[in-house]
Amino acid sequence: ILSANLYELEILRLLHLFAPDDPEVKNMVKKTLTRLKTTCFGNEDDGVGECFDTNQNVIRFLTVAAPQETDWIKDRISVFNWHFGDKKRPWFCQWYFWLCLSELPFELAKPEVDKYKREMADWLEHKSCLMNSEHDQTIHPVLLCILRNNLARYPEYAHIKDRQPYINEKDGRLYFDTEVETK
């Protein structure tokens, strides 16, 4: 369920981003939206197994393919919230949710980001990431940019909007500067 839908929804999301007026893309998106309305992970309160994770893929897809479907998006967010604490989950479930939030219009994302704002800010302001492996070098900058993209929409963090993570030459770790520049 997860891999098949992840591939389909991500490919269609990208096609819609890059060719939103293409008739074939429009047709595929329309058919997929119709299909998602009939699935447990796309339109019901199913937080069990792969359906929980696939629900997040639906949120990300809807953000691009059907942003006007705010009730549907909010419903998918509710499913995440209802079931996230049902069991111990790997770290990337929450981070992928944060990625979804970073791509939503702020009016929709704000109530959710508000819940995690302090945690996100703590990550950026007080933590660093190892950069020892190729995996670290690939994933850690992305993770910090997810946090930046969520927080930069708040007035008090607007100054970080264009900043990038950096590697401290002294310790080789990845950091993010959130300090307000003074002149």
C-alpha positions as YAML, in Angstrom:
chain: A
units: angstrom
residues:
- id: 1
  name: ILE
  ca: [0.00, 0.00, 0.00]
- id: 2
  name: LEU
  ca: [2.66, 2.48, 1.07]
- id: 3
  name: SER
  ca: [5.20, 2.08, -1.71]
- id: 4
  name: ALA
  ca: [2.72, 1.88, -4.58]
- id: 5
  name: ASN
  ca: [0.85, 4.97, -3.43]
- id: 6
  name: LEU
  ca: [4.00, 6.85, -2.47]
- id: 7
  name: TYR
  ca: [5.40, 6.46, -5.99]
- id: 8
  name: GLU
  ca: [2.14, 7.27, -7.70]
- id: 9
  name: LEU
  ca: [1.34, 10.30, -5.55]
- id: 10
  name: GLU
  ca: [4.87, 11.72, -5.66]
- id: 11
  name: ILE
  ca: [5.15, 11.32, -9.43]
- id: 12
  name: LEU
  ca: [1.74, 12.91, -9.96]
- id: 13
  name: ARG
  ca: [2.58, 15.67, -7.49]
- id: 14
  name: LEU
  ca: [5.69, 16.53, -9.49]
- id: 15
  name: LEU
  ca: [3.89, 16.27, -12.83]
- id: 16
  name: HIS
  ca: [1.22, 18.61, -11.53]
- id: 17
  name: LEU
  ca: [3.84, 21.05, -10.23]
- id: 18
  name: PHE
  ca: [5.69, 21.16, -13.55]
- id: 19
  name: ALA
  ca: [2.85, 20.70, -16.02]
- id: 20
  name: PRO
  ca: [-0.41, 21.71, -14.30]
- id: 21
  name: ASP
  ca: [-2.18, 22.53, -17.56]
- id: 22
  name: ASP
  ca: [-1.24, 19.37, -19.43]
- id: 23
  name: PRO
  ca: [-4.51, 17.52, -20.25]
- id: 24
  name: GLU
  ca: [-3.03, 14.09, -19.51]
- id: 25
  name: VAL
  ca: [-1.69, 15.24, -16.14]
- id: 26
  name: LYS
  ca: [-5.05, 16.82, -15.29]
- id: 27
  name: ASN
  ca: [-6.81, 13.57, -16.18]
- id: 28
  name: MET
  ca: [-4.43, 11.43, -14.08]
- id: 29
  name: VAL
  ca: [-4.75, 13.79, -11.11]
- id: 30
  name: LYS
  ca: [-8.55, 13.78, -11.40]
- id: 31
  name: LYS
  ca: [-8.67, 9.97, -11.49]
- id: 32
  name: THR
  ca: [-6.29, 9.70, -8.55]
- id: 33
  name: LEU
  ca: [-8.30, 12.15, -6.46]
- id: 34
  name: THR
  ca: [-11.42, 10.13, -7.20]
- id: 35
  name: ARG
  ca: [-9.62, 6.90, -6.25]
- id: 36
  name: LEU
  ca: [-8.26, 8.38, -3.01]
- id: 37
  name: LYS
  ca: [-11.82, 9.20, -1.92]
- id: 38
  name: THR
  ca: [-12.50, 5.44, -1.92]
- id: 39
  name: THR
  ca: [-9.47, 4.36, 0.13]
- id: 40
  name: CYS
  ca: [-9.13, 3.82, 3.86]
- id: 41
  name: PHE
  ca: [-5.86, 5.81, 3.97]
- id: 42
  name: GLY
  ca: [-7.16, 8.64, 1.79]
- id: 43
  name: ASN
  ca: [-10.62, 9.25, 3.17]
- id: 44
  name: GLU
  ca: [-11.22, 7.32, 6.38]
- id: 45
  name: ASP
  ca: [-9.90, 7.23, 9.92]
- id: 46
  name: ASP
  ca: [-7.41, 4.44, 9.29]
- id: 47
  name: GLY
  ca: [-4.23, 4.83, 11.27]
- id: 48
  name: VAL
  ca: [-3.22, 1.18, 11.22]
- id: 49
  name: GLY
  ca: [-0.04, -0.11, 9.60]
- id: 50
  name: GLU
  ca: [0.93, 1.29, 6.24]
- id: 51
  name: CYS
  ca: [-2.30, 3.27, 6.03]
- id: 52
  name: PHE
  ca: [-0.98, 5.68, 8.66]
- id: 53
  name: ASP
  ca: [2.09, 6.48, 6.59]
- id: 54
  name: THR
  ca: [0.21, 6.51, 3.30]
- id: 55
  name: ASN
  ca: [-2.16, 9.08, 4.80]
- id: 56
  name: GLN
  ca: [0.81, 11.45, 5.00]
- id: 57
  name: ASN
  ca: [1.54, 10.91, 1.32]
- id: 58
  name: VAL
  ca: [-2.07, 11.90, 0.65]
- id: 59
  name: ILE
  ca: [-1.60, 15.14, 2.62]
- id: 60
  name: ARG
  ca: [1.46, 16.04, 0.56]
- id: 61
  name: PHE
  ca: [-0.28, 15.19, -2.71]
- id: 62
  name: LEU
  ca: [-3.43, 17.16, -1.85]
- id: 63
  name: THR
  ca: [-1.32, 20.19, -0.96]
- id: 64
  name: VAL
  ca: [-0.30, 20.49, -4.61]
- id: 65
  name: ALA
  ca: [-3.01, 18.70, -6.56]
- id: 66
  name: ALA
  ca: [-6.09, 19.90, -4.65]
- id: 67
  name: PRO
  ca: [-5.17, 22.79, -2.33]
- id: 68
  name: GLN
  ca: [-8.78, 23.99, -2.41]
- id: 69
  name: GLU
  ca: [-9.80, 20.76, -0.63]
- id: 70
  name: THR
  ca: [-9.06, 22.27, 2.78]
- id: 71
  name: ASP
  ca: [-11.58, 20.12, 4.65]
- id: 72
  name: TRP
  ca: [-10.08, 16.97, 3.15]
- id: 73
  name: ILE
  ca: [-6.56, 18.12, 4.04]
- id: 74
  name: LYS
  ca: [-7.62, 18.99, 7.58]
- id: 75
  name: ASP
  ca: [-9.25, 15.57, 7.90]
- id: 76
  name: ARG
  ca: [-6.01, 13.86, 6.86]
- id: 77
  name: ILE
  ca: [-4.10, 15.97, 9.39]
- id: 78
  name: SER
  ca: [-6.60, 14.90, 12.05]
- id: 79
  name: VAL
  ca: [-5.98, 11.25, 11.20]
- id: 80
  name: PHE
  ca: [-2.26, 11.83, 11.70]
- id: 81
  name: ASN
  ca: [-2.91, 13.46, 15.08]
- id: 82
  name: TRP
  ca: [-5.34, 10.78, 16.24]
- id: 83
  name: HIS
  ca: [-2.97, 7.92, 15.46]
- id: 84
  name: PHE
  ca: [0.57, 9.25, 15.79]
- id: 85
  name: GLY
  ca: [0.72, 8.36, 19.46]
- id: 86
  name: ASP
  ca: [-0.90, 4.93, 19.02]
- id: 87
  name: LYS
  ca: [2.51, 3.26, 19.02]
- id: 88
  name: LYS
  ca: [6.21, 3.99, 18.93]
- id: 89
  name: ARG
  ca: [7.05, 5.23, 15.45]
- id: 90
  name: PRO
  ca: [10.34, 5.85, 13.70]
- id: 91
  name: TRP
  ca: [11.62, 9.45, 13.78]
- id: 92
  name: PHE
  ca: [10.93, 10.05, 10.11]
- id: 93
  name: CYS
  ca: [7.13, 9.82, 10.54]
- id: 94
  name: GLN
  ca: [7.07, 13.10, 12.41]
- id: 95
  name: TRP
  ca: [9.66, 14.74, 10.16]
- id: 96
  name: TYR
  ca: [7.71, 13.78, 7.04]
- id: 97
  name: PHE
  ca: [4.62, 15.29, 8.64]
- id: 98
  name: TRP
  ca: [6.63, 18.46, 9.27]
- id: 99
  name: LEU
  ca: [7.63, 18.42, 5.59]
- id: 100
  name: CYS
  ca: [3.94, 18.23, 4.66]
- id: 101
  name: LEU
  ca: [3.20, 21.16, 6.97]
- id: 102
  name: SER
  ca: [5.99, 23.22, 5.44]
- id: 103
  name: GLU
  ca: [4.35, 22.90, 2.04]
- id: 104
  name: LEU
  ca: [0.80, 23.72, 3.14]
- id: 105
  name: PRO
  ca: [-0.57, 27.25, 3.03]
- id: 106
  name: PHE
  ca: [0.30, 28.78, 6.39]
- id: 107
  name: GLU
  ca: [-3.36, 29.26, 7.36]
- id: 108
  name: LEU
  ca: [-3.78, 25.48, 7.25]
- id: 109
  name: ALA
  ca: [-0.40, 24.60, 8.71]
- id: 110
  name: LYS
  ca: [-0.21, 27.15, 11.52]
- id: 111
  name: PRO
  ca: [-2.39, 25.33, 14.11]
- id: 112
  name: GLU
  ca: [-0.20, 22.25, 13.64]
- id: 113
  name: VAL
  ca: [3.13, 24.03, 13.48]
- id: 114
  name: ASP
  ca: [2.16, 25.93, 16.63]
- id: 115
  name: LYS
  ca: [2.12, 22.56, 18.45]
- id: 116
  name: TYR
  ca: [5.70, 21.82, 17.42]
- id: 117
  name: LYS
  ca: [7.09, 25.34, 17.13]
- id: 118
  name: ARG
  ca: [9.20, 25.23, 20.30]
- id: 119
  name: GLU
  ca: [10.60, 21.80, 19.42]
- id: 120
  name: MET
  ca: [11.44, 22.95, 15.90]
- id: 121
  name: ALA
  ca: [13.06, 26.13, 17.17]
- id: 122
  name: ASP
  ca: [15.11, 24.15, 19.71]
- id: 123
  name: TRP
  ca: [16.43, 21.97, 16.93]
- id: 124
  name: LEU
  ca: [17.54, 24.95, 14.89]
- id: 125
  name: GLU
  ca: [18.81, 27.06, 17.76]
- id: 126
  name: HIS
  ca: [20.48, 24.52, 20.04]
- id: 127
  name: LYS
  ca: [21.27, 21.29, 18.21]
- id: 128
  name: SER
  ca: [23.68, 20.18, 15.54]
- id: 129
  name: CYS
  ca: [23.89, 17.18, 13.28]
- id: 130
  name: LEU
  ca: [26.66, 14.71, 12.59]
- id: 131
  name: MET
  ca: [28.00, 14.79, 9.07]
- id: 132
  name: ASN
  ca: [30.06, 11.59, 9.14]
- id: 133
  name: SER
  ca: [28.41, 9.57, 6.39]
- id: 134
  name: GLU
  ca: [26.97, 10.11, 2.95]
- id: 135
  name: HIS
  ca: [23.54, 9.56, 4.50]
- id: 136
  name: ASP
  ca: [24.17, 12.29, 7.07]
- id: 137
  name: GLN
  ca: [25.33, 14.67, 4.36]
- id: 138
  name: THR
  ca: [22.21, 13.97, 2.31]
- id: 139
  name: ILE
  ca: [19.48, 13.96, 4.95]
- id: 140
  name: HIS
  ca: [20.54, 16.39, 7.66]
- id: 141
  name: PRO
  ca: [20.53, 19.57, 5.51]
- id: 142
  name: VAL
  ca: [17.06, 18.61, 4.28]
- id: 143
  name: LEU
  ca: [15.81, 18.13, 7.83]
- id: 144
  name: LEU
  ca: [17.08, 21.52, 8.95]
- id: 145
  name: CYS
  ca: [15.51, 23.16, 5.88]
- id: 146
  name: ILE
  ca: [12.16, 21.57, 6.77]
- id: 147
  name: LEU
  ca: [12.38, 23.28, 10.15]
- id: 148
  name: ARG
  ca: [13.47, 26.56, 8.57]
- id: 149
  name: ASN
  ca: [10.61, 26.48, 6.07]
- id: 150
  name: ASN
  ca: [8.07, 25.97, 8.84]
- id: 151
  name: LEU
  ca: [9.44, 28.58, 11.22]
- id: 152
  name: ALA
  ca: [10.31, 31.27, 8.64]
- id: 153
  name: ARG
  ca: [6.60, 31.91, 8.17]
- id: 154
  name: TYR
  ca: [6.38, 33.39, 11.66]
- id: 155
  name: PRO
  ca: [7.30, 37.08, 11.95]
- id: 156
  name: GLU
  ca: [9.89, 36.42, 14.65]
- id: 157
  name: TYR
  ca: [11.69, 33.96, 12.36]
- id: 158
  name: ALA
  ca: [11.20, 35.72, 9.02]
- id: 159
  name: HIS
  ca: [14.90, 36.63, 8.99]
- id: 160
  name: ILE
  ca: [15.91, 32.96, 8.51]
- id: 161
  name: LYS
  ca: [13.88, 32.46, 5.32]
- id: 162
  name: ASP
  ca: [16.90, 32.47, 2.97]
- id: 163
  name: ARG
  ca: [19.49, 31.00, 5.32]
- id: 164
  name: GLN
  ca: [21.11, 27.64, 4.73]
- id: 165
  name: PRO
  ca: [22.57, 25.14, 7.19]
- id: 166
  name: TYR
  ca: [26.34, 25.29, 7.47]
- id: 167
  name: ILE
  ca: [29.12, 22.98, 8.59]
- id: 168
  name: ASN
  ca: [31.27, 24.28, 11.42]
- id: 169
  name: GLU
  ca: [34.87, 23.69, 10.40]
- id: 170
  name: LYS
  ca: [35.97, 23.21, 14.03]
- id: 171
  name: ASP
  ca: [33.75, 20.23, 14.83]
- id: 172
  name: GLY
  ca: [32.50, 19.13, 11.39]
- id: 173
  name: ARG
  ca: [28.87, 19.26, 12.52]
- id: 174
  name: LEU
  ca: [25.95, 20.85, 10.70]
- id: 175
  name: TYR
  ca: [24.34, 23.91, 12.31]
- id: 176
  name: PHE
  ca: [21.74, 26.52, 11.51]
- id: 177
  name: ASP
  ca: [22.12, 30.17, 12.44]
- id: 178
  name: THR
  ca: [18.90, 31.71, 13.75]
- id: 179
  name: GLU
  ca: [20.45, 34.82, 15.28]
- id: 180
  name: VAL
  ca: [19.09, 38.16, 14.19]
- id: 181
  name: GLU
  ca: [21.79, 40.09, 12.43]
- id: 182
  name: THR
  ca: [22.62, 43.38, 14.08]
- id: 183
  name: LYS
  ca: [24.15, 46.24, 12.16]
...
